[in-house]
Amino acid sequence: MASLDRVKVLVLGDSGVGKSSLVHLLCQNQVLGNPSWTVGCSVDVRVHDYKEGTPEEKTYYIELWDVGGSVGSASSVKSTRAVFYNSVNGIIFVHDLTNKKSSQNLRRWSLEALNRDLVPTGVLVTNGDYDQEQFADNQIPLLVIGTKLDQIHETKRHEVLTRTAFLAEDFNPEEINLDCTNPRYLAAGSSNAVKLSRFFDKVIEKRYFLREGNQMTLSPICWEMFSIWIPGFPDRKRFGAGTLKSLHYD
Amino acid sequence: MSFLIDSSIMITSQILFFGFGWLFFMRQLFKDYEIRQYVVQVIFSVTFAFSCTMFELIIFEILGVLNSSSRYFHWKMNLCVILLILVFMVPFYIGYFIVSNIRLLHKQRLLFSCLLWLTFMYFFWKLGDPFPILSPKHGILSIEQLISRVGVIGVTLMALLSGFGAVNCPYTYMSYFLRNVTDTDILALERRLLQTMDMIISKKKRMAMARRTMFQKGEVHNKPSGFWGMIKSVTTSASGSENLTLIQQEVDALEELSRQLFLETADLYATKERIEYSKTFKGKYFNFLGYFFSIYCVWKIFMATINIVFDRVGKTDPVTRGIEITVNYLGIQFDVKFWSQHISFILVGIIIVTSIRGLLITLTKEDFTEVESESSLVGKFFYAISSSKSSNVIVLLLAQIMGMYFVSSVLLIRMSMPLEYRTIITEVLGELQFNFYHRWFDVIFLVSALSSILFLYLAHKQAPEKQMAP
């Protein structure tokens, strides 16, 4: 059973937006009864049928890594979190529809996560500044999910839902808005479920099927060495992360 | 005529404070939320405004601004309003918001919130019995009764915070306490963390697969429903669900371990940063300050013990004492009256500003990971703050604590002021047993300081041991 292939998807977002409830809903099809503060990282696994309904159907494990904390955390917490960002195949950004700041913080989250996994293509990595060109070469599929839809009054919904349109300019992600306490938003056959399925399929494709035209053809060992020798990389932790990568790659 | 001018000055300043509280609320506490209850905002700002006005009146008292009769009037009025808010309004609204969160009682919110408020009043009243706070001359609903109880709660709070702060401050600043952390330590911990995550993942994979096969076989319901369902489940127990609970327990244990490892790693990173910081100039300067602070804190603890053991309450305040010493022993002559006024103004001002600032900073702390490591109860409390449902209740609780804190600051500040300025506080607050409050403060301060020392010592000792464990 454990011999199925797997992909790793990060779930990022501010504290209290509902990442744990979302992950629980996605993996166990049940509403989370008692959500509490996520310390560190909590993982859950979803069994996904790639290309469901076609003859090429294959089952994969999707690991959802729900990383807790806020963007403004102490740098010691950020450094510790960084160990979870290795070899990521897809990212789900979660924001709270009742909380404007959480959608604005998604940019900073993307900086934190994607800066670590950028394959060095010669793009200049400025230290902490937000530079749109960094994401031009980004190969990792992204999904944006807005939660707590039920708490937004009907009249305000339109204004709130269009707020996240700015994210589309930068990443071109898919978008889903839902309420994590209500499983019907992700019921089979609904448009949200279709988007989710498509996203996971894209993640699996990028990981397993598109090796030919992709920088990820570099074998893991070469990748590590490449990253050490690029001058000016902001964190010396790359070295440590490299050795850890070899432990995690299968 | 002068009364009108004075009143208008007071009212303008109150409006200013109100505006500041409003802005603080909007910018810091609730800056990101779409849904905002204006009632909560108003209550918070009003409490803040009247608390600050009390401090302002003390300053005016020292500086001799405004007419003394109008000062007295404003004192009385201010006190009445603040007590009204702290004892009647805020508890009532806290009860109201708690009840509105519970969906069952939604229909009869008002009734249940009144009931809650009455329970609060009962306990609040009972609080006064064991303490010898006031002379039995006064009636039931007088200001003295209410103030005495508010004072007890507030003084306890202040003493707890000061005790902990007095011990924690030198501990944080001084580099003597920094453990030595190397990169290999951090790497080793990170490796353990990732290994634990891998173990959790493999177990979860088994669980997910087992659930999927069960679902496909049609055994959707794990929990037996009804009497016959239970009998059935005894005989034909689905081995799948048994396995699941077993694995779930293992997963829970592993998740707890991963949390601990995460917190330890974060701790190591933080210590490493502090070590690097202490090598800079700023770090050395703070280290130096830390030594001074620790001496000051040790002196405070010592004085508290002396006060309790020898059963004495200081009669003179530090200002007059300091002036006495300089005049008598050092022989420096200067205009006592003039200087005592200004020095006590500065001293009192510093105390007020630092306590307000300390409180506001604690309210707006963003990252609570360090707090989570201390106990899960505190962690749950801070989690509740971030959810918009209970944030109203939390903010009201904070307003209540802030009001009580400031009222008891006024009680205790009396000790730091020379005699001629104390009269107004004594007049306004009535015949409270001020000595009791100081004694109570000393006791709680000592208890809090000693327990924080014990706590920090244990935490300090435990950490290197954990690192040694394989």
XYZ file of C-alpha atoms in Angstrom:
720
model
C 0.000 0.000 0.000
C 2.804 2.371 0.807
C 4.286 1.628 -2.564
C 2.105 4.200 -4.313
C 3.856 7.274 -5.584
C 3.481 10.442 -3.678
C 3.554 14.216 -4.122
C 4.043 16.897 -1.518
C 1.761 19.904 -1.346
C 2.210 22.752 1.117
C -0.771 24.468 2.694
C 0.189 28.013 3.668
C -1.652 30.932 5.155
C -2.025 33.123 8.218
C -3.004 31.826 11.627
C -6.645 31.130 12.132
C -7.739 31.156 8.487
C -8.777 27.527 8.624
C -5.922 25.541 7.115
C -6.283 22.654 9.563
C -10.029 22.472 8.993
C -9.454 22.546 5.245
C -6.855 19.791 5.310
C -9.063 17.663 7.497
C -11.948 18.175 5.107
C -9.840 17.312 2.089
C -8.321 14.171 3.559
C -11.030 12.679 5.711
C -14.163 14.130 4.150
C -15.298 15.153 7.586
C -15.560 18.484 9.331
C -12.925 19.091 11.995
C -14.662 19.208 15.352
C -12.163 21.004 17.555
C -9.651 23.084 15.675
C -6.719 24.282 17.696
C -3.524 26.175 17.169
C -1.147 24.338 14.820
C 2.339 24.282 16.239
C 5.013 23.389 13.736
C 3.585 21.354 10.907
C 0.796 18.836 10.717
C 0.569 16.450 7.811
C -2.323 14.561 6.365
C -2.625 12.287 3.385
C -5.198 12.214 0.632
C -5.578 9.356 -1.780
C -6.120 10.789 -5.205
C -6.997 9.139 -8.486
C -5.026 10.765 -11.221
C -7.009 11.063 -14.441
C -10.075 9.506 -12.916
C -12.358 7.785 -15.329
C -9.806 7.293 -18.042
C -7.846 4.140 -18.811
C -4.681 5.808 -17.515
C -6.153 6.146 -14.040
C -3.587 5.748 -11.301
C -3.749 6.316 -7.568
C -1.344 8.604 -5.805
C -0.789 9.779 -2.261
C -0.994 13.518 -1.841
C 0.712 14.711 1.314
C -0.758 17.952 2.590
C 1.720 19.728 4.828
C -0.133 22.271 6.918
C 2.506 24.675 8.189
C 1.387 26.778 11.134
C 2.355 30.306 12.072
C 2.230 33.834 10.771
C 4.266 35.794 8.258
C 5.502 38.128 10.923
C 6.963 35.384 13.069
C 10.330 35.674 14.706
C 13.135 34.780 12.358
C 13.968 31.750 14.489
C 10.507 30.354 13.811
C 10.870 31.142 10.123
C 14.190 29.332 9.953
C 12.652 26.311 11.623
C 9.683 26.376 9.256
C 11.998 26.481 6.299
C 12.918 22.850 6.810
C 9.419 21.884 5.652
C 9.700 23.699 2.339
C 12.039 21.224 0.704
C 11.070 19.430 -2.503
C 7.588 20.848 -2.739
C 5.441 19.867 -5.708
C 2.475 22.183 -5.244
C 1.273 24.948 -2.927
C -2.202 25.773 -1.658
C -2.555 29.327 -0.320
C -5.376 29.767 2.163
C -6.844 33.105 3.159
C -9.795 34.205 5.253
C -12.521 36.019 3.358
C -13.485 38.001 6.475
C -9.942 39.165 7.006
C -8.413 41.435 4.403
C -4.910 41.205 5.764
C -4.714 37.461 5.285
C -5.082 37.768 1.511
C -2.479 40.510 1.413
C -0.116 38.347 3.382
C -0.279 35.644 0.746
C 2.345 37.508 -1.201
C 4.738 37.310 1.709
C 3.966 33.654 2.182
C 4.741 32.962 -1.439
C 8.027 34.771 -1.045
C 8.934 32.679 1.941
C 8.055 29.378 0.340
C 9.053 29.893 -3.267
C 12.379 31.532 -2.567
C 13.593 28.342 -1.107
C 12.656 26.124 -3.948
C 13.452 28.216 -6.949
C 15.591 26.250 -9.295
C 18.513 28.525 -10.039
C 17.919 29.736 -13.565
C 20.067 32.792 -13.308
C 17.274 34.990 -11.984
C 18.736 37.431 -9.507
C 17.372 36.762 -6.052
C 17.050 40.065 -4.217
C 17.039 39.830 -0.471
C 13.427 39.867 0.616
C 12.091 42.300 -1.960
C 9.068 41.313 -3.900
C 10.016 40.977 -7.511
C 7.488 39.735 -9.996
C 10.072 38.344 -12.330
C 10.999 35.771 -9.748
C 7.740 34.060 -10.353
C 7.844 34.179 -14.092
C 9.837 30.987 -14.169
C 7.963 29.353 -11.348
C 7.044 25.806 -12.178
C 5.091 24.871 -9.097
C 1.298 24.777 -9.485
C -0.571 27.048 -7.095
C -4.101 27.120 -5.751
C -5.786 29.868 -3.740
C -8.587 28.963 -1.355
C -10.745 31.481 0.494
C -12.450 30.256 3.653
C -15.293 31.321 5.920
C -17.540 32.100 2.980
C -20.593 31.548 5.183
C -19.693 34.480 7.406
C -19.768 36.980 4.606
C -23.118 38.597 4.209
C -24.702 38.117 0.789
C -24.485 41.756 -0.232
C -20.779 42.011 0.472
C -19.851 38.811 -1.285
C -19.100 40.255 -4.663
C -16.771 42.900 -3.341
C -14.919 40.427 -1.166
C -14.531 37.760 -3.829
C -13.045 40.128 -6.372
C -10.462 41.288 -3.912
C -8.243 38.311 -4.565
C -8.128 39.018 -8.277
C -4.804 40.767 -7.813
C -3.202 37.454 -6.986
C -4.138 36.165 -10.408
C -1.859 38.701 -12.092
C 1.160 37.371 -10.285
C 0.699 33.680 -10.169
C -2.184 32.802 -12.380
C -3.506 30.339 -9.816
C -6.788 28.552 -9.598
C -9.232 29.908 -7.049
C -11.761 28.279 -4.759
C -13.944 29.885 -2.096
C -15.665 27.787 0.513
C -16.658 27.150 4.073
C -14.653 24.476 5.859
C -17.469 23.501 8.193
C -19.693 22.452 5.357
C -18.691 19.468 3.255
C -21.133 20.289 0.507
C -18.776 22.856 -0.966
C -16.450 20.079 -1.954
C -19.096 17.534 -2.806
C -18.267 15.305 -5.740
C -19.215 16.856 -9.016
C -19.363 20.461 -7.797
C -17.210 22.988 -9.607
C -14.967 23.330 -6.556
C -14.309 19.609 -6.516
C -13.488 19.699 -10.209
C -11.015 22.548 -9.723
C -9.402 20.733 -6.840
C -9.084 17.558 -8.859
C -7.590 19.463 -11.747
C -5.082 21.099 -9.455
C -3.939 17.812 -7.992
C -3.683 16.333 -11.457
C -1.496 19.228 -12.519
C 0.749 18.717 -9.504
C 1.151 15.023 -10.265
C 1.832 15.749 -13.917
C 4.531 18.260 -13.153
C 6.171 15.877 -10.761
C 6.084 12.653 -12.660
C 5.258 13.199 -16.289
C 6.918 16.339 -17.459
C 10.486 15.530 -16.615
C 11.647 15.937 -20.180
C 11.253 19.630 -20.733
C 11.840 20.685 -17.155
C 14.771 21.706 -15.003
C 13.736 19.017 -12.606
C 15.496 16.561 -14.864
C 18.602 17.425 -12.898
C 19.178 14.524 -10.585
C 18.946 15.386 -6.894
C 22.657 15.338 -6.183
C 23.430 17.768 -8.977
C 20.679 20.047 -7.713
C 22.265 20.318 -4.316
C 25.686 21.101 -5.623
C 24.311 23.663 -8.018
C 22.608 25.526 -5.225
C 25.684 25.695 -3.017
C 27.814 27.295 -5.673
C 25.462 30.073 -6.676
C 26.921 33.168 -5.015
C 24.802 35.566 -3.074
C 22.150 33.136 -2.019
C 20.702 34.713 1.113
C 20.717 31.809 3.489
C 23.629 29.598 4.296
C 21.054 27.044 5.382
C 20.987 25.907 1.759
C 23.907 23.707 2.589
C 22.097 21.954 5.370
C 18.899 21.803 3.397
C 20.765 20.130 0.573
C 21.904 17.179 2.648
C 18.453 16.842 4.131
C 16.975 16.786 0.674
C 18.818 13.611 -0.142
C 17.167 11.970 2.841
C 13.741 12.923 1.659
C 13.864 12.265 -2.038
C 12.901 8.752 -3.031
C -16.259 80.603 35.737
C -12.969 78.886 36.271
C -14.914 75.714 36.799
C -16.243 75.933 33.270
C -12.790 76.463 31.821
C -11.398 73.565 33.805
C -14.243 71.317 32.756
C -13.766 72.160 29.124
C -10.057 71.365 29.416
C -10.875 68.030 30.995
C -13.468 67.188 28.407
C -11.143 68.016 25.527
C -8.463 65.811 26.945
C -10.974 63.031 27.433
C -12.051 63.277 23.841
C -8.388 63.112 22.800
C -7.831 59.961 24.824
C -11.007 58.482 23.440
C -9.805 59.151 19.916
C -6.452 57.560 20.678
C -8.105 54.473 22.090
C -10.345 54.246 19.036
C -7.396 54.499 16.660
C -5.385 51.977 18.631
C -8.305 49.594 18.492
C -8.713 49.979 14.767
C -5.070 49.983 13.776
C -3.631 47.391 16.095
C -6.163 45.127 17.648
C -8.669 44.705 14.901
C -6.755 45.917 11.898
C -7.606 43.041 9.629
C -11.158 42.185 10.366
C -14.093 42.935 8.137
C -16.713 42.327 10.785
C -16.446 44.736 13.640
C -18.919 45.346 16.388
C -18.944 49.039 17.124
C -20.200 48.523 20.657
C -16.990 46.756 21.582
C -14.898 49.476 20.045
C -16.781 52.206 21.898
C -16.526 50.429 25.228
C -12.819 49.836 24.811
C -12.121 53.439 23.881
C -14.244 54.794 26.714
C -12.477 52.619 29.287
C -9.137 53.714 27.934
C -10.146 57.370 27.924
C -11.341 57.419 31.516
C -8.351 55.458 32.772
C -5.983 57.925 31.153
C -7.971 60.832 32.555
C -7.335 59.534 36.046
C -3.613 59.625 35.454
C -3.950 63.040 33.969
C -5.668 64.237 37.136
C -2.798 62.949 39.240
C -0.348 64.864 37.099
C -2.467 67.971 37.424
C -2.527 67.430 41.155
C 1.220 67.434 41.339
C 1.691 70.349 39.019
C -1.064 72.375 40.631
C -2.905 72.981 37.400
C -6.593 73.822 37.562
C -8.691 74.802 40.498
C -8.573 72.321 43.343
C -12.317 72.131 43.823
C -12.892 71.449 40.151
C -10.168 68.814 40.310
C -11.985 67.173 43.182
C -15.237 67.256 41.280
C -13.688 65.686 38.220
C -12.030 63.032 40.312
C -15.340 62.014 41.788
C -17.080 62.025 38.465
C -14.330 60.107 36.739
C -14.297 57.500 39.439
C -18.043 57.011 39.305
C -17.995 56.585 35.545
C -15.110 54.136 35.595
C -16.691 52.054 38.291
C -19.932 52.069 36.391
C -18.149 50.776 33.321
C -16.007 48.195 35.084
C -18.672 46.730 37.286
C -21.828 47.114 35.241
C -21.258 47.607 31.546
C -18.235 45.541 30.588
C -19.221 42.361 32.473
C -22.702 42.609 31.037
C -21.401 42.858 27.497
C -18.929 40.069 28.062
C -21.807 37.861 29.125
C -23.839 39.022 26.160
C -21.158 38.174 23.621
C -20.387 34.834 25.209
C -24.039 33.937 25.042
C -24.375 35.045 21.425
C -21.612 32.648 20.448
C -23.523 29.695 21.799
C -26.065 28.895 19.149
C -28.514 27.174 21.424
C -29.228 30.172 23.576
C -29.397 32.612 20.713
C -33.060 33.374 21.139
C -32.974 34.468 24.759
C -29.669 36.275 24.686
C -30.673 39.126 26.951
C -32.094 36.904 29.606
C -29.035 34.715 29.826
C -26.639 37.603 29.755
C -28.489 39.162 32.686
C -28.183 35.879 34.537
C -24.468 35.742 33.832
C -24.059 39.279 35.045
C -25.861 38.534 38.284
C -23.568 35.558 38.900
C -20.582 37.802 38.284
C -21.889 40.381 40.765
C -22.384 37.713 43.391
C -18.819 36.461 43.149
C -17.509 39.967 42.912
C -19.231 40.819 46.163
C -18.083 37.691 47.894
C -14.551 38.603 46.967
C -14.516 41.389 49.488
C -15.334 39.268 52.518
C -12.026 37.618 53.382
C -10.065 40.844 53.049
C -9.939 43.500 55.760
C -10.319 46.237 53.279
C -12.576 48.767 54.789
C -14.139 50.007 57.933
C -17.707 48.823 58.350
C -19.137 52.289 58.389
C -20.238 52.420 54.804
C -23.433 51.375 53.140
C -23.811 48.679 50.506
C -23.614 50.575 47.297
C -21.005 53.135 48.120
C -17.994 53.874 46.050
C -15.680 52.492 48.684
C -17.172 49.023 48.502
C -16.779 48.819 44.761
C -13.345 50.379 44.631
C -12.007 48.123 47.309
C -12.909 45.026 45.378
C -11.728 46.377 42.073
C -8.541 47.358 43.821
C -7.926 43.861 45.127
C -8.244 42.292 41.702
C -6.161 44.952 40.038
C -3.413 44.876 42.635
C -3.144 41.092 42.349
C -2.782 41.445 38.619
C -0.156 44.155 38.880
C 1.862 42.232 41.416
C 1.801 39.066 39.308
C 2.975 40.931 36.239
C 5.666 42.881 38.073
C 6.942 39.778 39.798
C 7.299 37.904 36.580
C 8.730 40.916 34.796
C 11.266 41.540 37.523
C 12.672 38.064 37.086
C 12.259 37.654 33.355
C 13.855 40.954 32.398
C 17.390 40.263 33.623
C 17.131 36.664 32.407
C 16.391 37.814 28.878
C 19.003 40.534 28.782
C 21.949 38.868 30.368
C 24.099 36.675 28.193
C 25.344 34.724 31.158
C 22.336 32.520 30.760
C 22.834 31.792 27.097
C 23.582 28.176 26.332
C 26.108 27.334 23.710
C 24.495 26.274 20.469
C 26.311 24.918 17.427
C 25.128 24.367 13.906
C 25.432 20.611 14.229
C 22.975 20.660 17.131
C 20.436 22.430 14.969
C 20.995 20.112 12.013
C 20.624 17.040 14.194
C 17.330 18.292 15.571
C 16.052 19.173 12.113
C 16.891 15.695 10.908
C 14.968 14.160 13.810
C 12.033 16.416 13.038
C 11.892 15.345 9.408
C 12.227 11.700 10.356
C 9.292 12.061 12.716
C 7.266 13.718 9.971
C 8.086 10.827 7.649
C 6.909 8.331 10.227
C 3.674 10.250 10.685
C 3.162 10.323 6.939
C 3.632 6.600 6.463
C 1.129 5.858 9.215
C -1.358 8.314 7.776
C -0.971 6.672 4.391
C -1.959 3.359 5.887
C -4.943 4.950 7.546
C -6.056 6.712 4.383
C -5.777 3.531 2.358
C -7.650 1.518 4.999
C -10.416 4.123 5.062
C -10.642 4.051 1.308
C -10.960 0.265 1.100
C -13.558 0.320 3.839
C -15.485 2.996 2.018
C -15.343 1.055 -1.205
C -16.562 -2.082 0.505
C -19.554 -0.127 1.724
C -18.658 -0.041 5.414
C -19.165 3.654 5.658
C -20.325 3.931 9.229
C -17.609 3.262 11.767
C -19.706 4.258 14.703
C -22.540 1.876 15.520
C -25.837 3.614 15.976
C -28.533 2.442 18.280
C -28.797 -0.570 20.547
C -28.777 -3.277 17.902
C -25.938 -1.625 16.147
C -23.841 -1.951 19.258
C -24.689 -5.609 19.689
C -23.840 -6.241 16.071
C -20.544 -4.473 16.344
C -19.502 -6.706 19.234
C -19.902 -9.878 17.225
C -18.842 -8.752 13.762
C -16.301 -6.157 14.731
C -14.802 -4.489 11.714
C -11.131 -5.083 12.170
C -10.499 -2.080 10.005
C -11.816 0.383 12.517
C -9.908 -1.259 15.358
C -6.695 -0.955 13.434
C -7.467 2.637 12.697
C -7.858 3.645 16.315
C -4.603 1.934 17.182
C -2.722 3.691 14.439
C -4.432 6.962 15.345
C -3.050 6.729 18.850
C 0.452 6.165 17.526
C 0.008 9.108 15.195
C -1.128 11.332 18.055
C 1.964 10.475 20.056
C 4.215 11.112 17.063
C 2.510 14.437 16.372
C 3.108 15.533 19.933
C 6.757 14.591 19.499
C 6.998 16.562 16.267
C 5.559 19.622 18.001
C 8.125 19.348 20.760
C 10.942 18.982 18.260
C 9.712 21.981 16.321
C 9.625 24.140 19.421
C 13.064 22.995 20.475
C 14.500 23.778 17.074
C 12.922 27.224 17.112
C 14.370 27.712 20.575
C 17.845 26.754 19.358
C 17.626 29.171 16.449
C 16.526 31.922 18.816
C 19.403 31.203 21.201
C 21.857 31.236 18.324
C 20.548 34.602 17.218
C 20.857 35.955 20.722
C 24.427 34.754 20.929
C 25.235 36.545 17.702
C 23.400 39.647 18.881
C 25.265 39.735 22.163
C 28.517 40.066 20.277
C 27.413 43.340 18.726
C 27.649 46.699 20.462
C 23.945 46.952 21.052
C 23.959 43.511 22.548
C 26.785 44.380 24.908
C 24.991 47.540 25.971
C 21.821 45.599 26.783
C 23.847 43.003 28.582
C 25.290 45.726 30.758
C 21.819 47.137 31.415
C 20.709 43.657 32.277
C 23.160 43.542 35.159
C 21.796 46.797 36.527
C 18.234 45.612 36.134
C 18.964 42.411 37.928
C 20.441 44.285 40.866
C 17.370 46.531 40.955
C 15.030 43.551 40.810
C 16.901 41.718 43.536
C 16.650 44.857 45.665
C 12.914 45.060 45.060
C 12.423 41.432 46.053
C 14.558 42.013 49.118
C 12.506 45.071 50.118
C 9.276 43.152 49.649
C 10.517 40.416 51.947
C 11.639 42.945 54.571
C 8.281 44.667 54.443
C 6.447 41.460 55.051
C 8.771 40.011 57.647
C 9.070 43.140 59.716
C 5.464 44.069 59.142
C 6.139 47.558 58.105
C 4.787 49.779 55.422
C 7.036 52.480 54.114
C 5.900 55.847 55.336
C 7.850 58.100 53.092
C 8.006 57.945 49.360
C 11.249 57.574 47.411
C 11.265 61.196 46.312
C 11.154 62.725 49.747
C 13.531 60.067 51.028
C 15.964 60.816 48.228
C 15.747 64.529 48.871
C 16.280 63.988 52.590
C 19.373 61.939 51.939
C 20.873 64.450 49.572
C 20.156 67.360 51.872
C 21.235 65.763 55.117
C 24.121 63.550 54.162
C 25.507 65.129 51.089
C 24.905 68.634 52.274
C 23.592 69.879 48.955
C 21.113 72.659 49.471
C 18.370 73.279 47.024
C 14.791 74.372 46.853
C 13.083 71.294 48.239
C 9.553 72.201 47.387
C 10.292 73.049 43.794
C 12.323 69.974 43.099
C 10.129 67.518 44.912
C 7.260 68.606 42.754
C 9.111 68.139 39.503
C 10.876 64.955 40.445
C 7.725 63.288 41.628
C 6.038 64.401 38.440
C 8.746 62.792 36.371
C 8.782 59.633 38.435
C 5.049 59.221 38.361
C 5.021 60.012 34.674
C 7.565 57.316 33.949
C 5.652 54.752 35.953
C 2.436 55.580 34.154
C 3.916 55.591 30.679
C 5.789 52.340 31.120
C 2.789 50.530 32.501
C 0.506 51.715 29.706
C 3.115 50.913 27.092
C 3.820 47.482 28.580
C 0.150 46.647 28.595
C -0.467 47.790 25.037
C 2.546 45.922 23.715
C 1.399 42.703 25.354
C -1.978 43.142 23.742
C -0.577 43.396 20.258
C 1.987 40.626 20.299
C 1.727 38.856 16.984
C 3.664 35.674 17.312
C 2.694 33.433 20.165
C 4.800 30.393 19.442
C 6.935 30.985 22.495
C 3.875 31.174 24.665
C 2.462 27.966 23.261
C 5.418 26.058 24.515
C 4.599 26.922 28.096
C 1.173 25.457 28.379
C -1.522 24.435 25.995
C -4.114 26.360 27.969
C -2.431 29.654 27.264
C -2.009 28.547 23.666
C -5.734 27.923 23.366
C -6.375 31.361 24.808
C -4.238 33.056 22.207
C -5.768 30.949 19.453
C -9.162 32.239 20.479
C -7.975 35.769 19.901
C -7.381 35.157 16.229
C -10.837 33.776 15.549
C -13.226 36.598 14.925
C -16.043 35.034 16.906
C -14.479 35.173 20.313
C -12.265 38.149 19.654
C -15.021 40.447 20.863
C -15.076 38.692 24.198
C -11.315 38.783 24.426
C -11.138 42.485 23.729
C -13.777 43.210 26.338
C -11.879 41.110 28.839
C -8.803 43.117 28.001
C -10.713 46.355 28.509
C -11.851 45.092 31.906
C -8.325 44.101 32.897
C -6.954 47.397 31.659
C -9.486 49.376 33.675
C -8.838 47.418 36.851
C -5.115 47.673 36.328
C -5.215 51.428 36.001
C -7.504 51.919 38.986
C -5.192 49.941 41.201
C -2.203 51.825 39.798
C -3.800 54.937 41.201
C -4.115 53.238 44.556
C -0.494 52.235 44.592
C 0.922 55.382 43.099
C -0.191 57.114 46.214
C 2.809 55.553 47.874
C 5.248 57.147 45.467
C 3.945 60.644 46.009
C 4.943 63.060 48.725
C 2.404 63.695 51.477
C 0.957 66.917 50.239
C -0.151 65.340 46.981
C -1.600 62.265 48.534
C -4.495 64.063 50.119
C -6.681 64.169 47.090
C -6.438 60.471 46.465
C -7.195 59.782 50.085
C -10.133 62.167 49.966
C -11.620 60.820 46.786
C -11.153 57.159 47.334
C -12.495 57.336 50.811
C -11.267 55.490 53.812
C -9.678 52.505 52.275
C -7.050 50.628 54.145
C -4.220 51.590 51.859
C -1.699 49.749 53.945
C -3.485 46.531 53.204
C -3.066 47.037 49.501
C 0.629 47.612 49.791
C 1.037 44.545 51.926
C -1.027 42.511 49.509
C 1.052 43.804 46.609
C 4.271 42.823 48.360
C 3.014 39.337 49.111
C 1.805 38.600 45.609
C 4.927 40.197 44.119
C 7.127 37.953 46.188
C 5.137 34.853 45.377
C 5.139 35.645 41.684
C 8.867 36.445 41.597
C 9.806 33.286 43.432
C 7.655 31.060 41.272
C 9.045 32.642 38.096
C 12.563 32.029 39.354
C 11.655 28.404 39.988
C 9.988 28.088 36.607
C 12.861 29.644 34.682
C 15.379 27.538 36.583
C 13.541 24.357 35.684
C 13.180 25.388 32.051
C 16.844 26.303 31.889
C 17.964 23.016 33.384
C 15.657 20.899 31.265
C 16.702 22.180 27.893
C 20.291 20.960 27.716
C 19.186 17.578 29.004
C 16.728 17.193 26.165
C 19.455 17.882 23.663
C 21.620 15.116 25.053
C 18.880 12.539 24.620
C 19.403 10.501 21.421
